[in-house]
Amino acid sequence: MQFMLLFSRQGKLRLQKWYVPLSDKEKKKITRELVQTVLARKPKMCSFLEWRDLKIVYKRYASLYFCCAIEDQDNELITLEIIHRYVELLDKYFGSVCELDIIFNFEKAYFILDEFLLGGEVQETSKKNVLKAIEQADLLQEKTEYHSKSFIGFKKAY
Amino acid sequence: MVAPSLKLQDLIEEIRGAKTQAQEREVIQKECAHIRASFRDGDPVHRHRQLAKLLYVHMLGYPAHFGQMECLKLIASSRFTDKRVGYLGAMLLLDERHDAHLLITNSIKNDLSQGIQPVQGLALCTLSTMGSAEMCRDLAPEVEKLLLQPSPYVRKKAILTAVHMIRKVPELSSVFLPPCVHLLHERHHGILLGTITLITELCERSPAALRHFRKVVPQLVQILRTLVTTGYSTEHSISGVSDPFLQVQILHLLRILGRNHEESSETMNDLLAQVATNTDTSRNAGNAVLFETVLTIMDIHSAAGLRVLAVNILGRFLLNSDRNIRYVALTSLLRLVQSDHSAVQRHRPTVVDCLQETDASLSRRALELSLALVNSSNVRAMMQELQAFLESCPPDLRADCASGILLAAERFAPTKRWHIDTILHVLTTAGAHVRDDAVANLTQLIGGAQELHAYSVHRLYNALAEDISQQPLVQVAAWCIGEYGDLLLEGNCEEIEPLQVDEEEVLALLEKVLQSHMSLPATRGYALTALMKLSTRLQGDNNRIRQVVSIYRSCLDVELQQRAVEYDTLFRKYDHMRAAILEKMPLVERDGPQADEEAKQSKEAAQLSEAAPAPTEPQASQLLDLLDLLDGASGDAQHLPPLDPSPGVALVYLLDLPCAPPPPAPIPDLKVFEREGVQLNLSFIRPPENPALLLITITATNSSEGDVTNFICQAAVPKSLQLQLQAPSGNTVPAQGGLPITQLFRILNPNKAPLRLKLRLTYNHFHQSVQEIFEVNNLPVESWQ
């Protein structure tokens, strides 16, 4: 996979994961064009389109478009499964995920993606394992924050 | 103490609350100022929160470069929270174009070697997302070590990081190749998946690696077989299909290993058949695996039966209600239609049904595939479907559909009439979308189908009368009416209803085309020339035509003006030449645009040609006599092959040396006449590049004591052949072996009809005028077969 973009029906970007090195300007240009192209698609059209020299696989879940760019030799149908798996992970984590969850907790969305895909390839095919890894990281984060908070508290008391 | 800054969530809310773009910008600029100040102050406690806010703002499209150094600081911190946000920031804000990115190499190295597992995970993730070539070289040893770590969590990430490293620095393949075989023995799906991805990457980059890994084919087959047969594990399955991600990856690798390698292909044949038949196809996951299987089967050396099975799977996909599946089926069948044509043909009806798809990308593929499936046995049925499609298809597909139909018609037309009908239909339905050479092709086609001239001109006239806007159609129709206007007015054509057209109507129609603002300059040129030609074809007087021509002498379009002036001059000063110049075009040989060009230049050539002697009436009538004598070969006077070489052909002769000796002929010469020392020989040449053409050179020699003078030779051939005579080299053969007279005859025999030749000689010899008429016997069969 070369990149994955999440955007709303108004074209607002909610997540961008780039697996190829491109300048900020290029990324912006690609994002703008691709968002336009996908939003112009009618509901009855298929999920695949050819864009520049890439294959684009996209699927809409509620108000969010999930859009992946894959290479010529990649399997479009399994990419649909990748997108679906990611949505399922988000759903399990947030509990009936909606766009607002992804807006207000965008770092979490990235962390979850990074436990599922690495360098553009699938790293873990067990939903359970991905969610467990996130859980553990969240726990670790809480512990360290807890420590620092208590430290400040201690200082104040002094 | 810094004023308490907004929490991330609060900032997001505030931004979303902004009613206008300007308001949003204001909020963000204010907050960024705070963030900048905070960074300057170096507050370590809230740094991660500030960066998170910055990352949000960055996603909205605002600049965030001043956060790059903060990422470095956060990554270097010992707090997990800091590292988490810091690495995320690095992935979003730093890339290999920024020199700063190298500064995180050290932190990554530390985290990889000493960090706890989650930290190692963060480092590996970042490295595989934005690691530059230099970073990869530096950190390869660390990653290599992690491949051997016991924890699958870290190992699987290390393996995929290795994939990224090889992509950036191919030489690192030597580092990461050795562990692969061992890793294949792992049970953990994540590790297996990563390993297979790594092996795939290695094999794609190096033929040596490819050879090396062929030995694991049996093992891969075993892994896949186990996956497929032993009952599924809920953890890894989707809709009853065991770990489709892993299956697809294995199948992909098998494809690469089995390509062009008999032995490997054989090893996987059974397994592929098993997967192809047993995979549950009710949901997308199963179809994804099936699709990958089909791709693999078609790419390796599989048994014929297996290939047919694969094509049939694709055929079933075409009937699936899910249009994504139909899409991949059409794309794949398109790739296979050349190599496995008969297998794909079996699904032709389904493919044709797909023309009705509402999604343009599907109907486009269906069109391409349908065109590729046309052959001589299904051409009529297919053309009907495609023409129906042409009438209703979306505009952006029209051009491709039109040119596809025309191409297929050219290759597979069962009859000329069908071909003309098809082209006509395309021109009337999608005239604006046809390629430029369609006009030339059609005129050539019609010109060559003599028996269809009447039919063509009638149909074209009707089409033109209905609609003069489709330029290619108008051009062809104008040309045809010009050429065959006389047939149009005769009115009787068996194949369509008799039409009563009178001269005035025809002229009016052409004038309408000339005057219409819809007509392109080229079209008007055609119309003007057609009008001019009709001046010799029609019975009535030419005043109307002369008027029109005269008007256009002052036309603003230079091309049209030039034509009009030339035609007008033709009327005024060269009226005696008008008939010859405007007579029907000769049969154009279909060897491409060159012949076409020559035919079209007949008008100009008339002025250039010097080899053409002036047409003389007496000779023509005498030739008629000759023809009468040839049994059943009474030529139609109007269609007499002209004695004089047609001006267009003369142009060719001028370019060749007229007296150049013909190349050595394998066909034996023939002596056809001998009288008192005067002999006539025929020699034959069949040029290999044009099988319908026969060149005969007659040579008249004189071994007698007296000169032969005023020597004229005339010839006649059966109606189905065409004869053209070049001017003789002279009319005198001096006595006693003086310089012979030679003359070249060109005979066109496209139907390979038996050649018959009658000659008439007249000359003076020994103060007597001699006339001999005879049919040539013993013509060699090679001259016409």
CSV table of N, CA and C in Angstrom, one decimal, chain B residues 417-545:
chain,number,residue,atom,x,y,z
B,417,ARG,N,-21.2,-6.0,-48.7
B,417,ARG,CA,-22.4,-5.2,-48.5
B,417,ARG,C,-22.6,-5.0,-47.0
B,418,TRP,N,-22.4,-6.1,-46.2
B,418,TRP,CA,-22.5,-6.0,-44.8
B,418,TRP,C,-21.5,-5.0,-44.2
B,419,HIS,N,-20.3,-5.0,-44.8
B,419,HIS,CA,-19.3,-4.1,-44.3
B,419,HIS,C,-19.7,-2.7,-44.6
B,420,ILE,N,-20.2,-2.4,-45.8
B,420,ILE,CA,-20.6,-1.0,-46.1
B,420,ILE,C,-21.8,-0.6,-45.1
B,421,ASP,N,-22.7,-1.6,-45.0
B,421,ASP,CA,-23.9,-1.3,-44.1
B,421,ASP,C,-23.4,-0.9,-42.7
B,422,THR,N,-22.4,-1.7,-42.2
B,422,THR,CA,-21.9,-1.5,-40.8
B,422,THR,C,-21.3,-0.1,-40.7
B,423,ILE,N,-20.4,0.2,-41.7
B,423,ILE,CA,-19.8,1.5,-41.6
B,423,ILE,C,-20.8,2.6,-41.6
B,424,LEU,N,-21.8,2.4,-42.5
B,424,LEU,CA,-22.8,3.4,-42.6
B,424,LEU,C,-23.5,3.6,-41.3
B,425,HIS,N,-23.8,2.5,-40.7
B,425,HIS,CA,-24.5,2.6,-39.4
B,425,HIS,C,-23.7,3.3,-38.4
B,426,VAL,N,-22.4,3.0,-38.3
B,426,VAL,CA,-21.6,3.7,-37.4
B,426,VAL,C,-21.5,5.2,-37.7
B,427,LEU,N,-21.4,5.5,-38.9
B,427,LEU,CA,-21.3,7.0,-39.3
B,427,LEU,C,-22.6,7.7,-38.9
B,428,THR,N,-23.7,7.1,-39.1
B,428,THR,CA,-24.9,7.8,-38.8
B,428,THR,C,-25.1,7.9,-37.3
B,429,THR,N,-24.7,6.8,-36.5
B,429,THR,CA,-24.9,6.9,-35.1
B,429,THR,C,-23.9,7.7,-34.3
B,430,ALA,N,-22.7,7.6,-34.7
B,430,ALA,CA,-21.6,8.2,-33.9
B,430,ALA,C,-20.6,8.9,-34.8
B,431,GLY,N,-21.1,9.6,-35.8
B,431,GLY,CA,-20.3,10.2,-36.8
B,431,GLY,C,-19.2,11.1,-36.3
B,432,ALA,N,-19.6,11.8,-35.2
B,432,ALA,CA,-18.6,12.8,-34.8
B,432,ALA,C,-17.4,12.1,-34.0
B,433,HIS,N,-17.5,10.9,-33.7
B,433,HIS,CA,-16.5,10.2,-32.9
B,433,HIS,C,-15.6,9.3,-33.7
B,434,VAL,N,-15.8,9.2,-35.0
B,434,VAL,CA,-15.0,8.2,-35.7
B,434,VAL,C,-13.6,8.8,-36.0
B,435,ARG,N,-12.6,7.9,-36.2
B,435,ARG,CA,-11.3,8.3,-36.5
B,435,ARG,C,-11.2,9.0,-37.8
B,436,ASP,N,-10.1,9.7,-38.0
B,436,ASP,CA,-10.0,10.4,-39.3
B,436,ASP,C,-9.9,9.5,-40.5
B,437,ASP,N,-9.3,8.4,-40.4
B,437,ASP,CA,-9.1,7.6,-41.6
B,437,ASP,C,-10.4,6.7,-42.0
B,438,ALA,N,-11.4,6.9,-41.2
B,438,ALA,CA,-12.7,6.1,-41.5
B,438,ALA,C,-13.2,6.6,-42.8
B,439,VAL,N,-13.1,7.9,-43.1
B,439,VAL,CA,-13.6,8.4,-44.4
B,439,VAL,C,-12.9,7.7,-45.5
B,440,ALA,N,-11.6,7.8,-45.4
B,440,ALA,CA,-10.7,7.2,-46.5
B,440,ALA,C,-11.0,5.7,-46.7
B,441,ASN,N,-11.1,5.0,-45.5
B,441,ASN,CA,-11.3,3.6,-45.6
B,441,ASN,C,-12.7,3.3,-46.3
B,442,LEU,N,-13.7,4.0,-46.0
B,442,LEU,CA,-15.0,3.7,-46.6
B,442,LEU,C,-15.0,4.1,-48.0
B,443,THR,N,-14.4,5.2,-48.4
B,443,THR,CA,-14.4,5.5,-49.9
B,443,THR,C,-13.6,4.4,-50.6
B,444,GLN,N,-12.6,4.0,-50.1
B,444,GLN,CA,-11.8,2.9,-50.7
B,444,GLN,C,-12.6,1.7,-50.9
B,445,LEU,N,-13.3,1.3,-49.8
B,445,LEU,CA,-14.1,0.1,-49.8
B,445,LEU,C,-15.2,0.2,-50.8
B,446,ILE,N,-15.9,1.3,-50.8
B,446,ILE,CA,-17.0,1.5,-51.8
B,446,ILE,C,-16.5,1.4,-53.2
B,447,GLY,N,-15.4,2.2,-53.4
B,447,GLY,CA,-14.8,2.2,-54.7
B,447,GLY,C,-14.4,0.9,-55.3
B,448,GLY,N,-14.0,0.0,-54.4
B,448,GLY,CA,-13.6,-1.3,-54.8
B,448,GLY,C,-14.7,-2.3,-55.0
B,449,ALA,N,-15.9,-1.9,-54.5
B,449,ALA,CA,-17.0,-2.9,-54.6
B,449,ALA,C,-17.9,-2.4,-55.7
B,450,GLN,N,-17.5,-2.7,-56.9
B,450,GLN,CA,-18.3,-2.2,-58.1
B,450,GLN,C,-19.7,-2.5,-58.0
B,451,GLU,N,-20.0,-3.8,-57.7
B,451,GLU,CA,-21.4,-4.2,-57.7
B,451,GLU,C,-22.3,-3.5,-56.7
B,452,LEU,N,-21.6,-2.8,-55.8
B,452,LEU,CA,-22.4,-2.2,-54.7
B,452,LEU,C,-22.5,-0.7,-54.9
B,453,HIS,N,-22.0,-0.2,-56.0
B,453,HIS,CA,-22.0,1.3,-56.2
B,453,HIS,C,-23.4,1.9,-56.1
B,454,ALA,N,-24.3,1.2,-56.8
B,454,ALA,CA,-25.6,1.8,-56.8
B,454,ALA,C,-26.3,1.7,-55.4
B,455,TYR,N,-26.1,0.6,-54.8
B,455,TYR,CA,-26.6,0.4,-53.4
B,455,TYR,C,-26.0,1.5,-52.5
B,456,SER,N,-24.7,1.6,-52.5
B,456,SER,CA,-24.0,2.6,-51.6
B,456,SER,C,-24.5,4.0,-51.9
B,457,VAL,N,-24.6,4.4,-53.1
B,457,VAL,CA,-25.0,5.8,-53.4
B,457,VAL,C,-26.4,6.1,-52.9
B,458,HIS,N,-27.3,5.1,-53.1
B,458,HIS,CA,-28.7,5.3,-52.7
B,458,HIS,C,-28.7,5.4,-51.2
B,459,ARG,N,-28.1,4.5,-50.5
B,459,ARG,CA,-28.2,4.6,-49.0
B,459,ARG,C,-27.5,5.8,-48.5
B,460,LEU,N,-26.4,6.2,-49.1
B,460,LEU,CA,-25.7,7.4,-48.6
B,460,LEU,C,-26.6,8.6,-48.9
B,461,TYR,N,-27.2,8.6,-50.0
B,461,TYR,CA,-28.0,9.8,-50.4
B,461,TYR,C,-29.2,10.0,-49.4
B,462,ASN,N,-29.8,8.8,-49.1
B,462,ASN,CA,-30.9,8.9,-48.1
B,462,ASN,C,-30.4,9.4,-46.7
B,463,ALA,N,-29.2,8.9,-46.3
B,463,ALA,CA,-28.7,9.3,-45.0
B,463,ALA,C,-28.4,10.7,-45.0
B,464,LEU,N,-27.8,11.2,-46.1
B,464,LEU,CA,-27.4,12.6,-46.2
B,464,LEU,C,-28.6,13.5,-46.2
B,465,ALA,N,-29.7,13.1,-46.9
B,465,ALA,CA,-30.9,13.9,-47.0
B,465,ALA,C,-31.5,14.1,-45.6
B,466,GLU,N,-31.3,13.1,-44.7
B,466,GLU,CA,-31.8,13.2,-43.4
B,466,GLU,C,-31.0,14.1,-42.5
B,467,ASP,N,-29.7,14.0,-42.6
B,467,ASP,CA,-28.9,14.7,-41.6
B,467,ASP,C,-27.6,15.1,-42.3
B,468,ILE,N,-27.3,16.4,-42.3
B,468,ILE,CA,-26.0,16.8,-42.9
B,468,ILE,C,-25.0,17.3,-41.8
B,469,SER,N,-25.2,16.9,-40.6
B,469,SER,CA,-24.3,17.4,-39.6
B,469,SER,C,-23.1,16.5,-39.3
B,470,GLN,N,-23.3,15.2,-39.5
B,470,GLN,CA,-22.2,14.3,-39.1
B,470,GLN,C,-21.1,14.3,-40.2
B,471,GLN,N,-20.0,15.0,-40.0
B,471,GLN,CA,-19.1,15.3,-41.0
B,471,GLN,C,-18.5,14.1,-41.8
B,472,PRO,N,-18.1,13.0,-41.1
B,472,PRO,CA,-17.5,11.9,-41.9
B,472,PRO,C,-18.6,11.3,-42.8
B,473,LEU,N,-19.8,11.3,-42.3
B,473,LEU,CA,-20.9,10.7,-43.2
B,473,LEU,C,-21.1,11.6,-44.4
B,474,VAL,N,-21.1,12.9,-44.1
B,474,VAL,CA,-21.3,13.9,-45.2
B,474,VAL,C,-20.2,13.8,-46.3
B,475,GLN,N,-19.0,13.6,-45.8
B,475,GLN,CA,-17.9,13.6,-46.7
B,475,GLN,C,-18.0,12.4,-47.6
B,476,VAL,N,-18.2,11.2,-47.0
B,476,VAL,CA,-18.3,10.0,-47.8
B,476,VAL,C,-19.5,10.1,-48.8
B,477,ALA,N,-20.6,10.6,-48.3
B,477,ALA,CA,-21.8,10.7,-49.1
B,477,ALA,C,-21.6,11.6,-50.3
B,478,ALA,N,-20.9,12.7,-50.0
B,478,ALA,CA,-20.7,13.7,-51.1
B,478,ALA,C,-19.8,13.1,-52.1
B,479,TRP,N,-18.7,12.4,-51.7
B,479,TRP,CA,-17.8,11.7,-52.6
B,479,TRP,C,-18.6,10.7,-53.5
B,480,CYS,N,-19.4,9.9,-52.8
B,480,CYS,CA,-20.1,8.9,-53.5
B,480,CYS,C,-21.1,9.5,-54.5
B,481,ILE,N,-21.8,10.5,-54.1
B,481,ILE,CA,-22.8,11.1,-55.0
B,481,ILE,C,-22.1,11.7,-56.2
B,482,GLY,N,-20.9,12.3,-56.0
B,482,GLY,CA,-20.1,12.8,-57.1
B,482,GLY,C,-19.7,11.7,-58.1
B,483,GLU,N,-19.2,10.6,-57.5
B,483,GLU,CA,-18.7,9.5,-58.3
B,483,GLU,C,-19.8,8.8,-59.1
B,484,TYR,N,-20.9,8.5,-58.3
B,484,TYR,CA,-21.9,7.6,-58.9
B,484,TYR,C,-23.2,8.2,-59.0
B,485,GLY,N,-23.2,9.5,-59.2
B,485,GLY,CA,-24.5,10.3,-59.3
B,485,GLY,C,-25.4,9.7,-60.4
B,486,ASP,N,-24.8,9.2,-61.5
B,486,ASP,CA,-25.6,8.7,-62.6
B,486,ASP,C,-26.4,7.5,-62.1
B,487,LEU,N,-25.8,6.7,-61.3
B,487,LEU,CA,-26.5,5.5,-60.8
B,487,LEU,C,-27.7,5.9,-59.9
B,488,LEU,N,-27.4,7.0,-59.2
B,488,LEU,CA,-28.5,7.5,-58.2
B,488,LEU,C,-29.7,7.9,-59.0
B,489,LEU,N,-29.4,8.5,-60.2
B,489,LEU,CA,-30.6,9.1,-60.9
B,489,LEU,C,-31.3,8.0,-61.7
B,490,GLU,N,-30.6,6.9,-62.0
B,490,GLU,CA,-31.2,5.8,-62.7
B,490,GLU,C,-32.3,5.2,-61.8
B,491,GLY,N,-32.1,5.3,-60.6
B,491,GLY,CA,-33.2,5.0,-59.6
B,491,GLY,C,-33.5,3.6,-59.3
B,492,ASN,N,-32.9,2.7,-60.2
B,492,ASN,CA,-33.3,1.3,-59.9
B,492,ASN,C,-32.2,0.6,-59.2
B,493,CYS,N,-32.4,0.2,-58.0
B,493,CYS,CA,-31.4,-0.6,-57.3
B,493,CYS,C,-32.2,-1.7,-56.6
B,494,GLU,N,-31.8,-3.0,-56.8
B,494,GLU,CA,-32.6,-4.1,-56.3
B,494,GLU,C,-32.7,-4.1,-54.8
B,495,GLU,N,-31.7,-3.7,-54.2
B,495,GLU,CA,-31.6,-4.0,-52.8
B,495,GLU,C,-32.4,-3.1,-51.9
B,496,ILE,N,-32.7,-1.9,-52.4
B,496,ILE,CA,-33.6,-1.1,-51.6
B,496,ILE,C,-34.8,-0.6,-52.4
B,497,GLU,N,-35.7,0.0,-51.7
B,497,GLU,CA,-36.8,0.5,-52.5
B,497,GLU,C,-36.4,1.5,-53.5
B,498,PRO,N,-37.1,1.4,-54.7
B,498,PRO,CA,-36.7,2.4,-55.7
B,498,PRO,C,-37.0,3.8,-55.3
B,499,LEU,N,-36.1,4.6,-55.6
B,499,LEU,CA,-36.2,6.0,-55.1
B,499,LEU,C,-36.2,6.9,-56.4
B,500,GLN,N,-37.2,7.8,-56.4
B,500,GLN,CA,-37.2,8.8,-57.5
B,500,GLN,C,-36.4,10.0,-57.1
B,501,VAL,N,-35.3,10.2,-57.6
B,501,VAL,CA,-34.5,11.4,-57.3
B,501,VAL,C,-34.3,12.1,-58.6
B,502,ASP,N,-34.5,13.4,-58.5
B,502,ASP,CA,-34.2,14.1,-59.8
B,502,ASP,C,-33.0,15.0,-59.5
B,503,GLU,N,-32.5,15.4,-60.7
B,503,GLU,CA,-31.2,16.1,-60.6
B,503,GLU,C,-31.2,17.3,-59.7
B,504,GLU,N,-32.3,18.1,-59.8
B,504,GLU,CA,-32.3,19.3,-59.0
B,504,GLU,C,-32.2,19.0,-57.5
B,505,GLU,N,-32.8,17.9,-57.1
B,505,GLU,CA,-32.7,17.6,-55.7
B,505,GLU,C,-31.3,17.3,-55.3
B,506,VAL,N,-30.6,16.5,-56.1
B,506,VAL,CA,-29.3,16.1,-55.8
B,506,VAL,C,-28.4,17.4,-55.7
B,507,LEU,N,-28.5,18.2,-56.7
B,507,LEU,CA,-27.7,19.5,-56.7
B,507,LEU,C,-28.0,20.3,-55.5
B,508,ALA,N,-29.3,20.4,-55.2
B,508,ALA,CA,-29.8,21.2,-54.0
B,508,ALA,C,-29.1,20.7,-52.7
B,509,LEU,N,-29.1,19.4,-52.6
B,509,LEU,CA,-28.5,18.8,-51.4
B,509,LEU,C,-27.1,19.1,-51.2
B,510,LEU,N,-26.3,19.0,-52.3
B,510,LEU,CA,-24.9,19.3,-52.3
B,510,LEU,C,-24.7,20.8,-52.0
B,511,GLU,N,-25.5,21.6,-52.6
B,511,GLU,CA,-25.4,23.0,-52.3
B,511,GLU,C,-25.7,23.3,-50.8
B,512,LYS,N,-26.6,22.6,-50.3
B,512,LYS,CA,-27.0,22.8,-48.9
B,512,LYS,C,-25.8,22.4,-48.0
B,513,VAL,N,-25.1,21.4,-48.3
B,513,VAL,CA,-23.9,21.0,-47.6
B,513,VAL,C,-22.8,22.1,-47.7
B,514,LEU,N,-22.7,22.6,-48.9
B,514,LEU,CA,-21.7,23.6,-49.1
B,514,LEU,C,-21.9,24.8,-48.3
B,515,GLN,N,-23.2,25.2,-48.2
B,515,GLN,CA,-23.5,26.4,-47.5
B,515,GLN,C,-23.6,26.3,-46.0
B,516,SER,N,-23.8,25.1,-45.5
B,516,SER,CA,-24.1,24.9,-44.1
B,516,SER,C,-23.0,25.3,-43.2
B,517,HIS,N,-23.3,26.0,-42.2
B,517,HIS,CA,-22.2,26.4,-41.2
B,517,HIS,C,-21.7,25.2,-40.4
B,518,MET,N,-22.4,24.1,-40.5
B,518,MET,CA,-21.9,22.9,-39.8
B,518,MET,C,-20.8,22.2,-40.5
B,519,SER,N,-20.7,22.5,-41.8
B,519,SER,CA,-19.7,21.7,-42.6
B,519,SER,C,-18.3,22.3,-42.4
B,520,LEU,N,-17.4,21.3,-42.2
B,520,LEU,CA,-16.0,21.7,-42.1
B,520,LEU,C,-15.5,22.1,-43.4
B,521,PRO,N,-14.4,22.8,-43.5
B,521,PRO,CA,-13.8,23.1,-44.8
B,521,PRO,C,-13.5,21.9,-45.6
B,522,ALA,N,-13.0,20.9,-45.0
B,522,ALA,CA,-12.8,19.6,-45.8
B,522,ALA,C,-14.1,19.1,-46.5
B,523,THR,N,-15.1,19.2,-45.7
B,523,THR,CA,-16.4,18.7,-46.2
B,523,THR,C,-16.9,19.5,-47.3
B,524,ARG,N,-16.7,20.8,-47.2
B,524,ARG,CA,-17.1,21.6,-48.3
B,524,ARG,C,-16.3,21.4,-49.6
B,525,GLY,N,-15.1,21.1,-49.4
B,525,GLY,CA,-14.2,20.7,-50.5
B,525,GLY,C,-14.8,19.5,-51.2
B,526,TYR,N,-15.2,18.5,-50.4
B,526,TYR,CA,-15.8,17.2,-51.0
B,526,TYR,C,-17.0,17.6,-51.8
B,527,ALA,N,-17.8,18.5,-51.2
B,527,ALA,CA,-19.1,18.8,-51.9
B,527,ALA,C,-18.9,19.5,-53.2
B,528,LEU,N,-17.9,20.4,-53.2
B,528,LEU,CA,-17.7,21.2,-54.4
B,528,LEU,C,-17.2,20.3,-55.5
B,529,THR,N,-16.2,19.4,-55.1
B,529,THR,CA,-15.7,18.4,-56.1
B,529,THR,C,-16.8,17.5,-56.6
B,530,ALA,N,-17.7,17.1,-55.7
B,530,ALA,CA,-18.8,16.3,-56.1
B,530,ALA,C,-19.7,17.0,-57.2
B,531,LEU,N,-20.0,18.2,-56.9
B,531,LEU,CA,-20.8,19.0,-57.8
B,531,LEU,C,-20.1,19.0,-59.2
B,532,MET,N,-18.8,19.2,-59.2
B,532,MET,CA,-18.1,19.3,-60.4
B,532,MET,C,-18.2,18.0,-61.2
B,533,LYS,N,-18.0,16.9,-60.5
B,533,LYS,CA,-18.1,15.6,-61.1
B,533,LYS,C,-19.4,15.4,-61.7
B,534,LEU,N,-20.5,15.8,-61.0
B,534,LEU,CA,-21.8,15.6,-61.5
B,534,LEU,C,-22.0,16.3,-62.9
B,535,SER,N,-21.2,17.3,-63.1
B,535,SER,CA,-21.4,18.0,-64.4
B,535,SER,C,-21.2,17.1,-65.6
B,536,THR,N,-20.4,16.0,-65.4
B,536,THR,CA,-20.3,15.1,-66.5
B,536,THR,C,-21.2,13.9,-66.3
B,537,ARG,N,-21.8,13.7,-65.1
B,537,ARG,CA,-22.6,12.5,-65.0
B,537,ARG,C,-24.1,12.8,-65.3
B,538,LEU,N,-24.5,14.0,-65.1
B,538,LEU,CA,-25.9,14.3,-65.2
B,538,LEU,C,-26.3,14.7,-66.7
B,539,GLN,N,-27.5,14.5,-67.0
B,539,GLN,CA,-28.0,14.8,-68.4
B,539,GLN,C,-28.2,16.3,-68.6
B,540,GLY,N,-28.7,16.9,-67.6
B,540,GLY,CA,-29.2,18.3,-67.8
B,540,GLY,C,-28.0,19.3,-68.1
B,541,ASP,N,-28.4,20.5,-68.3
B,541,ASP,CA,-27.3,21.5,-68.5
B,541,ASP,C,-26.6,21.8,-67.2
B,542,ASN,N,-25.5,22.4,-67.3
B,542,ASN,CA,-24.6,22.6,-66.1
B,542,ASN,C,-24.7,24.0,-65.6
B,543,ASN,N,-25.7,24.7,-65.9
B,543,ASN,CA,-25.7,26.1,-65.5
B,543,ASN,C,-25.6,26.3,-64.0
B,544,ARG,N,-26.5,25.5,-63.4
B,544,ARG,CA,-26.5,25.6,-61.9
B,544,ARG,C,-25.2,25.3,-61.3
B,545,ILE,N,-24.5,24.3,-61.8
B,545,ILE,CA,-23.2,23.9,-61.3
B,545,ILE,C,-22.2,25.0,-61.5
